[in-house]
Amino acid sequence: MSLNQPITNFEQLNVWIIGASSGIGKACASWFAGQGANLILSARRLENLEELKHSIQLKSTNQHIHSVALDVTSSEQVGQALSQVQSIWNKVDIVLFVSGIYTPVRADDFDMDVTSKMIDTNLMGPMRIVSAVMPSLLKQGFGHIALVGSVAGYSGLPKSLVYGPTKAALLNFAESLYYDLKPKGINVHIICPGFVETPATAINDFQMPALISADQAAIEIGAGLQRGDFEIHFPKKFSYFLKFLRILPYPIYFWLLKTFVKI
Ligand SMILES: NC(=O)c1ccc[n+]([C@@H]2O[C@H](COP(=O)([O-])OP(=O)(O)OC[C@H]3O[C@@H](n4cnc5c(N)ncnc54)[C@H](OP(=O)(O)O)[C@@H]3O)[C@@H](O)[C@H]2O)c1
């Protein structure tokens, strides 16, 4: 059963991708363009967005792509970016929030500056965007909010002392949002990828299980939107394994982590 309205055709849909300058967001931009959507690409690095805008393959000649720079940690910049988006489009069909940062943190290097920055980007960032777009989405009475979380939000993992909680909170946020917005005709999706090969994971000094490419991640995200999934999680063998871990009793959970996770 689909919890959201399946999207059967992306042609001429207006898709605002926040975090499009690299990795998963960039791959999603190419995927949506290939499906015939109009795009607004956002992130801080305008030069990357401009380069992507000019290199992207469109499906048809009547599509358009714009770039609008913003820093999701600034409410002022989010407001200005939204005004720009609204001056280009009179409706937004999909808001895809991909922006995020990952810094490995363990208990013995628990730094509050790093912590604040990660919470501000990964949790407050999507909240700022959702709060900003909410009045216009409610007014139009349709649309999709899709937020990129992580399987790291399912349960506490090593090196994830701060990143994990930001993604766990985002999952919880999306659940509440779905409950409130479903009756208003607005669809909410939480996207939980496993390991994806991007600049963010290039810093990992361990072998990442079930690693997939950013292009594969974009295909999974697109397919989840087409099905109307609330939670879009992948790759399945890894995400289902982590879902199973989180329902185990804590003594077994912590024993498994200690025995098998060597990072
Ligand atoms: N790669 C993985 O294995 C993996 C797994 C699960 C979940 N995820 C999640 O997937 C998302 C994308 O990650 P990725 O791996 O593709 O990383 P990435 O290549 O480093 O891309 C991160 C994106 O976030 C943007 N961003 C960061 N801070 C921002 C800010 N303050 N304002 C606006 N945009 C900002 C970056 O753009 P600018 O620097 O230009 O601003 C960039 O476009 C993140 O939310 C991440 O947590 C990744």
Coordinates of C-alpha atoms and ligand atoms in Angstrom, one line a residue:
M1 CA 0.0 0.0 0.0
S2 CA 1.4 3.4 -1.0
L3 CA 1.5 5.9 1.9
N4 CA 2.0 8.7 -0.6
Q5 CA 0.7 9.7 -4.0
P6 CA 2.8 7.7 -6.5
I7 CA 4.5 10.0 -9.1
T8 CA 3.9 8.3 -12.4
N9 CA 5.3 11.1 -14.6
F10 CA 8.0 13.6 -13.7
E11 CA 7.7 15.6 -17.0
Q12 CA 7.3 19.3 -16.3
L13 CA 7.2 18.8 -12.6
N14 CA 9.1 21.6 -10.7
V15 CA 11.7 20.1 -8.5
W16 CA 13.8 22.1 -6.0
I17 CA 16.9 20.1 -5.0
I18 CA 18.8 21.5 -2.0
G19 CA 22.3 20.0 -1.8
A20 CA 22.7 19.6 -5.6
S21 CA 26.3 20.6 -5.9
S22 CA 27.8 17.2 -5.2
G23 CA 27.2 13.5 -4.4
I24 CA 23.7 12.2 -4.1
G25 CA 22.0 15.6 -4.8
K26 CA 24.0 16.0 -8.0
A27 CA 23.1 12.5 -9.2
C28 CA 19.4 13.2 -8.4
A29 CA 19.6 16.4 -10.5
S30 CA 20.7 14.3 -13.5
W31 CA 18.1 11.7 -12.8
F32 CA 15.2 14.2 -12.6
A33 CA 16.4 16.0 -15.7
G34 CA 16.4 12.7 -17.6
Q35 CA 12.8 12.3 -16.5
G36 CA 11.8 15.6 -18.0
A37 CA 11.5 17.7 -14.7
N38 CA 12.3 21.4 -14.4
L39 CA 14.9 22.0 -11.8
I40 CA 16.2 24.6 -9.3
L41 CA 19.6 23.5 -8.0
S42 CA 20.6 24.9 -4.6
A43 CA 23.7 24.6 -2.3
R44 CA 26.4 27.0 -1.2
R45 CA 28.8 26.4 -4.1
L46 CA 27.2 28.4 -6.9
E47 CA 30.1 27.5 -9.3
N48 CA 29.4 23.8 -8.9
L49 CA 25.7 24.4 -9.5
E50 CA 26.4 26.5 -12.6
E51 CA 28.7 23.8 -14.0
L52 CA 26.1 21.1 -13.4
K53 CA 23.3 23.2 -14.9
H54 CA 25.3 23.5 -18.2
S55 CA 26.4 19.9 -18.4
I56 CA 23.2 18.2 -17.5
Q57 CA 21.3 16.2 -20.1
L58 CA 17.7 17.3 -20.6
K59 CA 14.9 15.0 -21.9
S60 CA 13.2 17.7 -23.9
T61 CA 13.8 21.3 -25.1
N62 CA 11.0 22.8 -23.0
Q63 CA 12.6 22.0 -19.7
H64 CA 14.5 24.7 -17.7
I65 CA 17.1 24.6 -15.0
H66 CA 18.1 27.4 -12.6
S67 CA 20.6 27.6 -9.8
V68 CA 19.9 29.5 -6.6
A69 CA 22.7 29.5 -4.0
L70 CA 21.9 29.2 -0.3
D71 CA 23.4 28.1 3.0
V72 CA 20.8 26.0 4.9
T73 CA 22.2 27.2 8.2
S74 CA 21.0 30.7 7.5
S75 CA 17.3 31.5 7.9
E76 CA 17.8 34.7 6.0
Q77 CA 19.4 32.9 3.0
V78 CA 16.7 30.3 3.0
G79 CA 14.1 33.1 2.9
Q80 CA 15.9 34.9 0.0
A81 CA 16.3 31.6 -1.9
L82 CA 12.6 30.8 -1.5
S83 CA 11.7 34.2 -2.9
Q84 CA 13.9 33.5 -5.9
V85 CA 12.3 30.1 -6.4
Q86 CA 8.8 31.7 -6.2
S87 CA 9.8 34.4 -8.7
I88 CA 10.7 31.6 -11.2
W89 CA 7.8 29.1 -10.5
N90 CA 4.2 29.6 -9.3
K91 CA 4.2 26.1 -7.8
V92 CA 6.8 23.6 -6.5
D93 CA 5.9 19.9 -7.0
I94 CA 8.9 18.4 -5.1
V95 CA 11.2 19.8 -2.5
L96 CA 14.1 17.4 -2.2
F97 CA 16.4 18.2 0.7
V98 CA 19.7 16.4 0.4
S99 CA 22.2 18.8 2.1
G100 CA 24.1 17.3 4.9
I101 CA 27.6 17.0 6.5
Y102 CA 29.2 14.0 8.1
T103 CA 32.1 14.3 10.6
P104 CA 33.0 11.2 12.5
V105 CA 32.7 11.8 16.3
R106 CA 33.4 9.5 19.2
A107 CA 33.0 10.1 22.9
D108 CA 36.7 10.9 23.3
D109 CA 36.7 13.7 20.7
F110 CA 33.2 15.1 21.5
D111 CA 33.5 18.7 20.3
M112 CA 30.6 21.1 20.6
D113 CA 31.5 23.3 17.6
V114 CA 31.5 20.3 15.4
T115 CA 28.2 19.1 17.0
S116 CA 26.4 22.5 16.6
K117 CA 27.5 22.7 12.9
M118 CA 26.2 19.2 12.2
I119 CA 22.9 19.7 14.0
D120 CA 22.5 23.1 12.3
T121 CA 23.0 21.6 8.8
N122 CA 21.5 18.1 9.1
L123 CA 18.5 18.9 11.3
M124 CA 17.8 22.6 11.5
G125 CA 18.6 22.9 7.8
P126 CA 15.7 20.8 6.6
M127 CA 13.5 22.2 9.3
R128 CA 14.2 25.8 8.1
I129 CA 13.4 24.8 4.5
V130 CA 10.2 22.9 5.5
S131 CA 9.1 25.9 7.6
A132 CA 9.8 28.3 4.8
V133 CA 7.9 26.3 2.1
M134 CA 5.0 25.3 4.3
P135 CA 2.7 28.3 3.7
S136 CA 2.9 28.0 -0.1
L137 CA 2.6 24.2 0.0
L138 CA -0.5 24.4 2.2
K139 CA -1.9 27.0 -0.1
Q140 CA -1.4 25.0 -3.2
G141 CA -2.6 21.8 -1.4
F142 CA -0.3 19.4 -3.2
G143 CA 3.4 18.6 -3.5
H144 CA 6.1 16.4 -2.1
I145 CA 8.6 17.0 0.7
A146 CA 11.5 14.5 0.5
L147 CA 14.2 14.6 3.1
V148 CA 17.4 12.7 3.0
G149 CA 18.2 11.0 6.3
S150 CA 20.3 7.9 6.7
V151 CA 20.2 4.3 8.0
A152 CA 22.6 5.8 10.6
G153 CA 19.4 7.2 12.2
Y154 CA 18.0 3.8 13.0
S155 CA 20.2 3.1 16.0
G156 CA 23.4 4.2 17.7
L157 CA 26.5 3.3 15.7
P158 CA 30.3 3.9 16.2
K159 CA 31.7 7.2 15.0
S160 CA 28.1 8.5 14.8
L161 CA 27.8 10.2 18.1
V162 CA 26.4 13.4 16.5
Y163 CA 25.6 12.4 12.9
G164 CA 23.4 9.5 14.0
P165 CA 21.2 11.6 16.3
T166 CA 20.7 14.3 13.6
K167 CA 19.4 11.6 11.2
A168 CA 17.3 9.9 13.9
A169 CA 15.7 13.2 14.7
L170 CA 15.0 13.9 11.0
L171 CA 13.3 10.5 10.7
N172 CA 11.1 11.4 13.7
F173 CA 10.4 14.8 12.2
A174 CA 9.3 13.3 8.9
E175 CA 7.0 10.9 10.7
S176 CA 5.2 13.8 12.5
L177 CA 5.2 15.8 9.3
Y178 CA 3.6 13.0 7.4
Y179 CA 0.8 12.7 10.0
D180 CA 0.1 16.4 9.8
L181 CA 0.4 16.9 6.0
K182 CA -1.2 13.8 4.6
P183 CA -4.7 15.2 5.2
K184 CA -3.7 18.4 3.5
G185 CA -2.7 16.6 0.3
I186 CA 1.0 17.0 0.8
N187 CA 3.3 14.0 0.6
V188 CA 6.2 13.4 2.9
H189 CA 9.1 11.0 2.2
I190 CA 12.1 10.1 4.3
I191 CA 15.1 8.7 2.4
C192 CA 17.5 6.4 4.2
P193 CA 20.5 5.5 2.2
G194 CA 23.2 3.0 3.3
F195 CA 26.8 3.7 2.2
V196 CA 27.0 5.7 -1.1
E197 CA 30.2 6.6 -2.8
T198 CA 30.4 10.4 -2.6
P199 CA 32.9 13.1 -1.5
A200 CA 31.4 12.7 2.0
T201 CA 32.3 9.1 2.4
A202 CA 35.7 9.4 0.7
I203 CA 37.1 10.2 4.2
N204 CA 36.0 6.7 5.5
D205 CA 39.1 4.6 6.4
F206 CA 37.2 1.3 6.5
Q207 CA 35.6 -0.9 3.9
M208 CA 32.0 0.3 3.5
P209 CA 29.5 -2.6 3.3
A210 CA 27.1 -2.7 0.4
L211 CA 28.5 0.5 -1.0
I212 CA 26.6 1.9 -4.1
S213 CA 27.2 4.7 -6.5
A214 CA 25.5 8.1 -6.3
D215 CA 23.8 7.3 -9.6
Q216 CA 22.4 4.1 -8.1
A217 CA 21.2 6.1 -5.1
A218 CA 19.4 8.6 -7.4
I219 CA 17.6 5.7 -9.2
E220 CA 16.5 4.3 -5.8
I221 CA 15.2 7.7 -4.8
G222 CA 13.3 8.1 -8.0
A223 CA 11.9 4.6 -7.9
G224 CA 10.7 5.2 -4.3
L225 CA 8.9 8.5 -5.3
Q226 CA 7.3 6.6 -8.2
R227 CA 6.0 4.0 -5.8
G228 CA 4.8 6.6 -3.3
D229 CA 6.9 5.2 -0.5
F230 CA 7.0 7.1 2.8
E231 CA 10.4 5.6 3.7
I232 CA 12.8 5.1 0.7
H233 CA 15.6 2.9 2.1
F234 CA 18.4 1.2 0.2
P235 CA 20.4 -0.9 -0.6
K236 CA 17.8 -3.3 0.8
K237 CA 20.1 -6.0 2.0
F238 CA 21.9 -3.5 4.2
S239 CA 19.0 -1.3 5.3
Y240 CA 16.8 -4.4 6.2
F241 CA 19.8 -5.8 8.2
L242 CA 20.1 -2.5 10.2
K243 CA 16.3 -2.5 10.7
F244 CA 16.6 -6.0 12.1
L245 CA 19.4 -4.9 14.4
R246 CA 17.4 -2.2 16.0
I247 CA 14.6 -4.5 17.1
L248 CA 17.0 -6.8 18.9
P249 CA 17.4 -6.7 22.7
Y250 CA 20.2 -4.3 23.7
P251 CA 22.6 -7.0 25.1
I252 CA 22.5 -8.8 21.7
Y253 CA 22.7 -5.5 19.8
F254 CA 25.7 -4.3 21.6
W255 CA 27.4 -7.7 21.5
L256 CA 26.9 -7.8 17.7
L257 CA 28.4 -4.3 17.3
K258 CA 31.4 -5.1 19.5
T259 CA 32.0 -8.4 17.7
F260 CA 31.5 -7.5 14.1
V261 CA 32.0 -3.7 13.7
K262 CA 35.7 -3.0 13.7
I263 CA 35.9 0.8 13.2
Ligands
LIG1 N1 27.1 9.1 1.2 C1 26.5 8.3 2.0 O1 27.0 7.2 2.2 C2 25.3 8.7 2.7 C3 24.6 7.7 3.4 C4 23.4 8.1 4.1 C5 23.0 9.4 4.0 N2 23.7 10.3 3.3 C6 23.2 11.7 3.3 O2 23.0 12.1 1.9 C7 23.1 13.5 1.8 C8 24.1 13.9 0.8 O3 25.4 13.4 1.1 P1 26.5 13.1 0.1 O4 27.1 11.8 0.5 O5 26.0 13.2 -1.3 O6 27.6 14.2 0.5 P2 28.3 15.4 -0.4 O7 28.7 14.9 -1.7 O8 29.3 15.9 0.6 O9 27.1 16.4 -0.6 C9 26.6 17.2 0.4 C10 25.7 18.3 -0.2 O10 25.2 19.1 0.9 C11 25.4 20.4 0.6 N3 25.6 21.2 1.9 C12 26.4 21.0 2.9 N4 26.3 21.9 3.8 C13 25.4 22.8 3.3 C14 24.9 24.0 3.8 N5 25.2 24.6 4.9 N6 24.0 24.7 3.0 C15 23.6 24.1 1.8 N7 24.0 23.0 1.3 C16 24.9 22.3 2.1 C17 26.7 20.4 -0.2 O11 26.8 21.6 -1.0 P3 27.7 22.9 -0.7 O12 29.0 22.4 0.0 O13 28.0 23.4 -2.1 O14 26.9 23.8 0.1 C18 26.5 19.2 -1.1 O15 25.7 19.6 -2.2 C19 23.5 14.0 3.2 O16 22.4 14.4 3.9 C20 24.1 12.8 3.9 O17 24.0 12.8 5.3 C21 24.8 10.0 2.7

